[in-house]
PDB file of C-alpha atoms in Angstrom:
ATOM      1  CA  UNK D   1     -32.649  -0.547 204.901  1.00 66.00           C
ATOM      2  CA  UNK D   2     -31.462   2.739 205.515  1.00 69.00           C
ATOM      3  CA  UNK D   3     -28.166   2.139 204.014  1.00 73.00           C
ATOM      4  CA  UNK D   4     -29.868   1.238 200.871  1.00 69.00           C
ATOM      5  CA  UNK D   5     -31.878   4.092 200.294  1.00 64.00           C
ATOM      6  CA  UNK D   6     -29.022   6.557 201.826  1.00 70.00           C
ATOM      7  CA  UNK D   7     -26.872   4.778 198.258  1.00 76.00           C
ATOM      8  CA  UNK D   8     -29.580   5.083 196.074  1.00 69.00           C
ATOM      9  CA  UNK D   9     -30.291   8.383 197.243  1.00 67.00           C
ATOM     10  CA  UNK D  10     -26.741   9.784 196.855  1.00 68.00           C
ATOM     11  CA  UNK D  11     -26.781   7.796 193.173  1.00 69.00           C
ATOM     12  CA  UNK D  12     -29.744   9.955 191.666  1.00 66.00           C
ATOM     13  CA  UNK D  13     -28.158  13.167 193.376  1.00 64.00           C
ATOM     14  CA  UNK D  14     -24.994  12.912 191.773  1.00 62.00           C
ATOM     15  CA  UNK D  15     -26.514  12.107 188.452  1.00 58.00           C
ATOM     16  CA  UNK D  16     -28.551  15.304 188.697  1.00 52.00           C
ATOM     17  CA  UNK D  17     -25.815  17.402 189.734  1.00 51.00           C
ATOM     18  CA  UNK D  18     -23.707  16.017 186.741  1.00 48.00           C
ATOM     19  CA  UNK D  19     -26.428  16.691 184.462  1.00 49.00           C
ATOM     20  CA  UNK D  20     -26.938  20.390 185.510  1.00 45.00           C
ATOM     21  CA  UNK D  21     -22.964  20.992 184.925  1.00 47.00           C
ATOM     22  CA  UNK D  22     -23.584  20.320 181.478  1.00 51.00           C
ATOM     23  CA  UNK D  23     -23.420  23.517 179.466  1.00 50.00           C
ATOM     24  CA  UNK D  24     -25.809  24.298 176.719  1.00 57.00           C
ATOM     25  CA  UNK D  25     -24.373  24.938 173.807  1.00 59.00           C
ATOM     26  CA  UNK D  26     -25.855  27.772 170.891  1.00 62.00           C
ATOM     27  CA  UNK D  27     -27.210  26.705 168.450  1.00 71.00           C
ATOM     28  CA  UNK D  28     -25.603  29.547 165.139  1.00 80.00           C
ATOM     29  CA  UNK D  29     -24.863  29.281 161.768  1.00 82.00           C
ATOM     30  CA  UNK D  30     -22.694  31.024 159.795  1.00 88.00           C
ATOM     31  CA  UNK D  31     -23.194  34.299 158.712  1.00 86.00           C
ATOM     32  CA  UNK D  32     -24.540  35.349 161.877  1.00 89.00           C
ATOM     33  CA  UNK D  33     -23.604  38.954 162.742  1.00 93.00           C
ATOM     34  CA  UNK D  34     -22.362  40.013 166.762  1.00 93.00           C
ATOM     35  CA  UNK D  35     -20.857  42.993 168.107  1.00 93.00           C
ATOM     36  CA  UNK D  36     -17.563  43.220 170.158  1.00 93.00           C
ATOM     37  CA  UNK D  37     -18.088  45.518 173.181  1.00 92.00           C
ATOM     38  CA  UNK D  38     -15.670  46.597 175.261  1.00 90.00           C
ATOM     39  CA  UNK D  39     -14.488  44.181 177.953  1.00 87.00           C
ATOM     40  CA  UNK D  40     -15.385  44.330 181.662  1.00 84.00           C
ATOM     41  CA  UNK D  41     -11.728  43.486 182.642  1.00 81.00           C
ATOM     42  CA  UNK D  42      -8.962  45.206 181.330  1.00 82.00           C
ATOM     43  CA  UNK D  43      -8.266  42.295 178.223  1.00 86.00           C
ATOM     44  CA  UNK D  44     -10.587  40.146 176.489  1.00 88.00           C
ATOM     45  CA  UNK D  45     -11.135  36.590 177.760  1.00 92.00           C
ATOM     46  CA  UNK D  46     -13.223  34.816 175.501  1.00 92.00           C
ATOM     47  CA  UNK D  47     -12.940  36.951 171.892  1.00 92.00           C
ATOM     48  CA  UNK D  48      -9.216  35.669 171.392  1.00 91.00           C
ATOM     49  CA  UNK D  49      -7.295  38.432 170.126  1.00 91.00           C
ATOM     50  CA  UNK D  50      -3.719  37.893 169.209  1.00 91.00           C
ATOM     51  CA  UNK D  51      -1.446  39.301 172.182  1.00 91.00           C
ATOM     52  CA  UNK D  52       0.321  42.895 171.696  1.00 90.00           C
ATOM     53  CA  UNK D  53       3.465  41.900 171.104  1.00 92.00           C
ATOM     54  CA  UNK D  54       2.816  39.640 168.583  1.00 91.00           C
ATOM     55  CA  UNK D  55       0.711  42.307 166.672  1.00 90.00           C
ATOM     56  CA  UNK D  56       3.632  44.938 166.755  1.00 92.00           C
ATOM     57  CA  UNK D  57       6.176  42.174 165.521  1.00 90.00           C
ATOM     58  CA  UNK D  58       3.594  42.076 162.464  1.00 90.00           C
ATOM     59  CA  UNK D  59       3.034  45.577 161.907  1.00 87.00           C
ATOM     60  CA  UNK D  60       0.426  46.384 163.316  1.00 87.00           C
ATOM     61  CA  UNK D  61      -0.936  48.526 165.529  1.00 87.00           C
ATOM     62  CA  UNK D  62      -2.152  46.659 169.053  1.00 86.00           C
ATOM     63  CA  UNK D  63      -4.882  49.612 170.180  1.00 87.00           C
ATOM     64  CA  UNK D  64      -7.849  46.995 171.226  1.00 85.00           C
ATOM     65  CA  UNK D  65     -10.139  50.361 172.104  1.00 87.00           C
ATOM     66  CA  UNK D  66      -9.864  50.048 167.755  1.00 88.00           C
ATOM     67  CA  UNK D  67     -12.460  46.992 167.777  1.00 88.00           C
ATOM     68  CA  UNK D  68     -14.936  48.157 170.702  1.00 91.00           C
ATOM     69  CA  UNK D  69     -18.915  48.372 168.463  1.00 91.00           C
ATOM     70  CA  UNK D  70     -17.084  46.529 165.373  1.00 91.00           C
ATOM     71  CA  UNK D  71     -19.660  43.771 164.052  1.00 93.00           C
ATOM     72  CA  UNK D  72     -18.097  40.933 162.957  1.00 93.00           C
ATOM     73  CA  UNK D  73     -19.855  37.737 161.489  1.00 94.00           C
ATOM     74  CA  UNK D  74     -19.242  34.126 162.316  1.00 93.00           C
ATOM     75  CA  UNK D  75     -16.941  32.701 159.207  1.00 93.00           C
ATOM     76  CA  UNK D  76     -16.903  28.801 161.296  1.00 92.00           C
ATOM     77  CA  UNK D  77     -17.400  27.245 163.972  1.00 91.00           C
ATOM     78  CA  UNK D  78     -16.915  24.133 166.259  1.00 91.00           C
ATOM     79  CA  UNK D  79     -18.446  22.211 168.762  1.00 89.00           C
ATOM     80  CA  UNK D  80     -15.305  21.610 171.375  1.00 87.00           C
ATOM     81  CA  UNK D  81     -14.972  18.052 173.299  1.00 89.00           C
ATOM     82  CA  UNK D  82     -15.746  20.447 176.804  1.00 87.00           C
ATOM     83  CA  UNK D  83     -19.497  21.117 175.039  1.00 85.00           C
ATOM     84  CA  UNK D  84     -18.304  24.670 174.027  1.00 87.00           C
ATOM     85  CA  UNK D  85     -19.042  26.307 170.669  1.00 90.00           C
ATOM     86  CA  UNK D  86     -15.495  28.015 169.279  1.00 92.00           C
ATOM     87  CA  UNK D  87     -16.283  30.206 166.149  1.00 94.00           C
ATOM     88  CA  UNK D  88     -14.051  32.491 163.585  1.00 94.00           C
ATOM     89  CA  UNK D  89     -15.016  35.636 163.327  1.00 94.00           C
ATOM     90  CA  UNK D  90     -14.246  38.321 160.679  1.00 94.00           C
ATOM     91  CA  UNK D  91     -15.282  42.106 159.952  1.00 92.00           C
ATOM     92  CA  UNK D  92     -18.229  42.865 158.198  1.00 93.00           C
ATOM     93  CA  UNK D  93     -16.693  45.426 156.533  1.00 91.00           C
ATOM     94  CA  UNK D  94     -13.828  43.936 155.103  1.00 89.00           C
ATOM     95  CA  UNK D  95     -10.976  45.439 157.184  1.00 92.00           C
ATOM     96  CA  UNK D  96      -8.672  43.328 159.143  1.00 90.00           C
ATOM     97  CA  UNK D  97      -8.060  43.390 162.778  1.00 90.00           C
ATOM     98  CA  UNK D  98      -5.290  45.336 164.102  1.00 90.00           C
ATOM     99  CA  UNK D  99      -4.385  45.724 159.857  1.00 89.00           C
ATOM    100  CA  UNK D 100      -2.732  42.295 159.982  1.00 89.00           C
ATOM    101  CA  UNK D 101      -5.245  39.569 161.289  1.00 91.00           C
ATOM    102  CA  UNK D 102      -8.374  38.738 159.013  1.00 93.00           C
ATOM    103  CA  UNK D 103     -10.393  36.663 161.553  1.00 93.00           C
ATOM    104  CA  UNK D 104     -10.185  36.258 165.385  1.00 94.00           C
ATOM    105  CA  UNK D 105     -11.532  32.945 167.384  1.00 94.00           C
ATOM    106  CA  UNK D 106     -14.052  33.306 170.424  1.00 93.00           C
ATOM    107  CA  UNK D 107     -15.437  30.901 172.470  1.00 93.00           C
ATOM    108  CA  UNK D 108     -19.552  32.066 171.780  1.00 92.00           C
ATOM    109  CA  UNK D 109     -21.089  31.107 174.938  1.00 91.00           C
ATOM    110  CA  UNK D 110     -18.945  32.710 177.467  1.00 91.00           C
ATOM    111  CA  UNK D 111     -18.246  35.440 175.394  1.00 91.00           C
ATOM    112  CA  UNK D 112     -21.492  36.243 174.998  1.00 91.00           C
ATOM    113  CA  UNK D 113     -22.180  36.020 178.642  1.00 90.00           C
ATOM    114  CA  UNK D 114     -19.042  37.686 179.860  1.00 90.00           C
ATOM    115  CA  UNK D 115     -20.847  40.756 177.358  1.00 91.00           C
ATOM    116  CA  UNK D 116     -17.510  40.417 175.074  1.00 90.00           C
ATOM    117  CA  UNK D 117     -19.691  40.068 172.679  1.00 91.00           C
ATOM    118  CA  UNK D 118     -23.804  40.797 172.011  1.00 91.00           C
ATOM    119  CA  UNK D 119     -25.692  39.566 169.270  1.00 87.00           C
TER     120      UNK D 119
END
């Protein structure tokens, strides 16, 4: 008897435990307007800026103190298989990132907790 409810037990603890992993995923729609702040780290981990040397080969100039309090709107977006929400995000004033790039990607919800980016 103990057996049995030490299984069934176990069985309703995992299933809670896999239900709290899930993340919850922001509900946006385009046109929706965020700020970039600067990062805590020394790079940006969830606003997915091209890397430097990729932005000098095009011409630009790879300075990402440039795009610290630029709002930028949400263009698209996509609900990932891992329950994340990846969205394109462009200027709001026109200009292009690092004068080559007209959007960037992010993925919203850790970005937005990481402080990447606010709303």
């Amino acid at each position: 008897m103990r057996r049995l409810l030490f299984i069934v037990l176990c069985f309703l603890g995992g299933g809670l435990a896999l239900q709290a992993q899930q993340t919850q995923q922001t509900s946006i729609e385009k046109g929706t307007v965020f700020t970039i702040n600067e990062p805590v780290a020394d790079q940006y981990r969830y606003v997915l800026f091209p890397r430097k040397n990729f932005i000098i080969k095009r011409g630009g100039i790879a300075n990402l103190k440039s795009v610290y309090g630029k709002e930028v709107e949400v263009v698209d977006y996509a609900y990932t298989d891992e329950g994340d929400t990846r969205v394109t995000l462009k200027r709001t004033d026109g200009r292009k990132f690092f004068r080559n790039f007209k959007t960037v990607d992010a993925y919203l919800e850790d970005a937005l907790t990481a402080g990447e980016l606010t709303k």
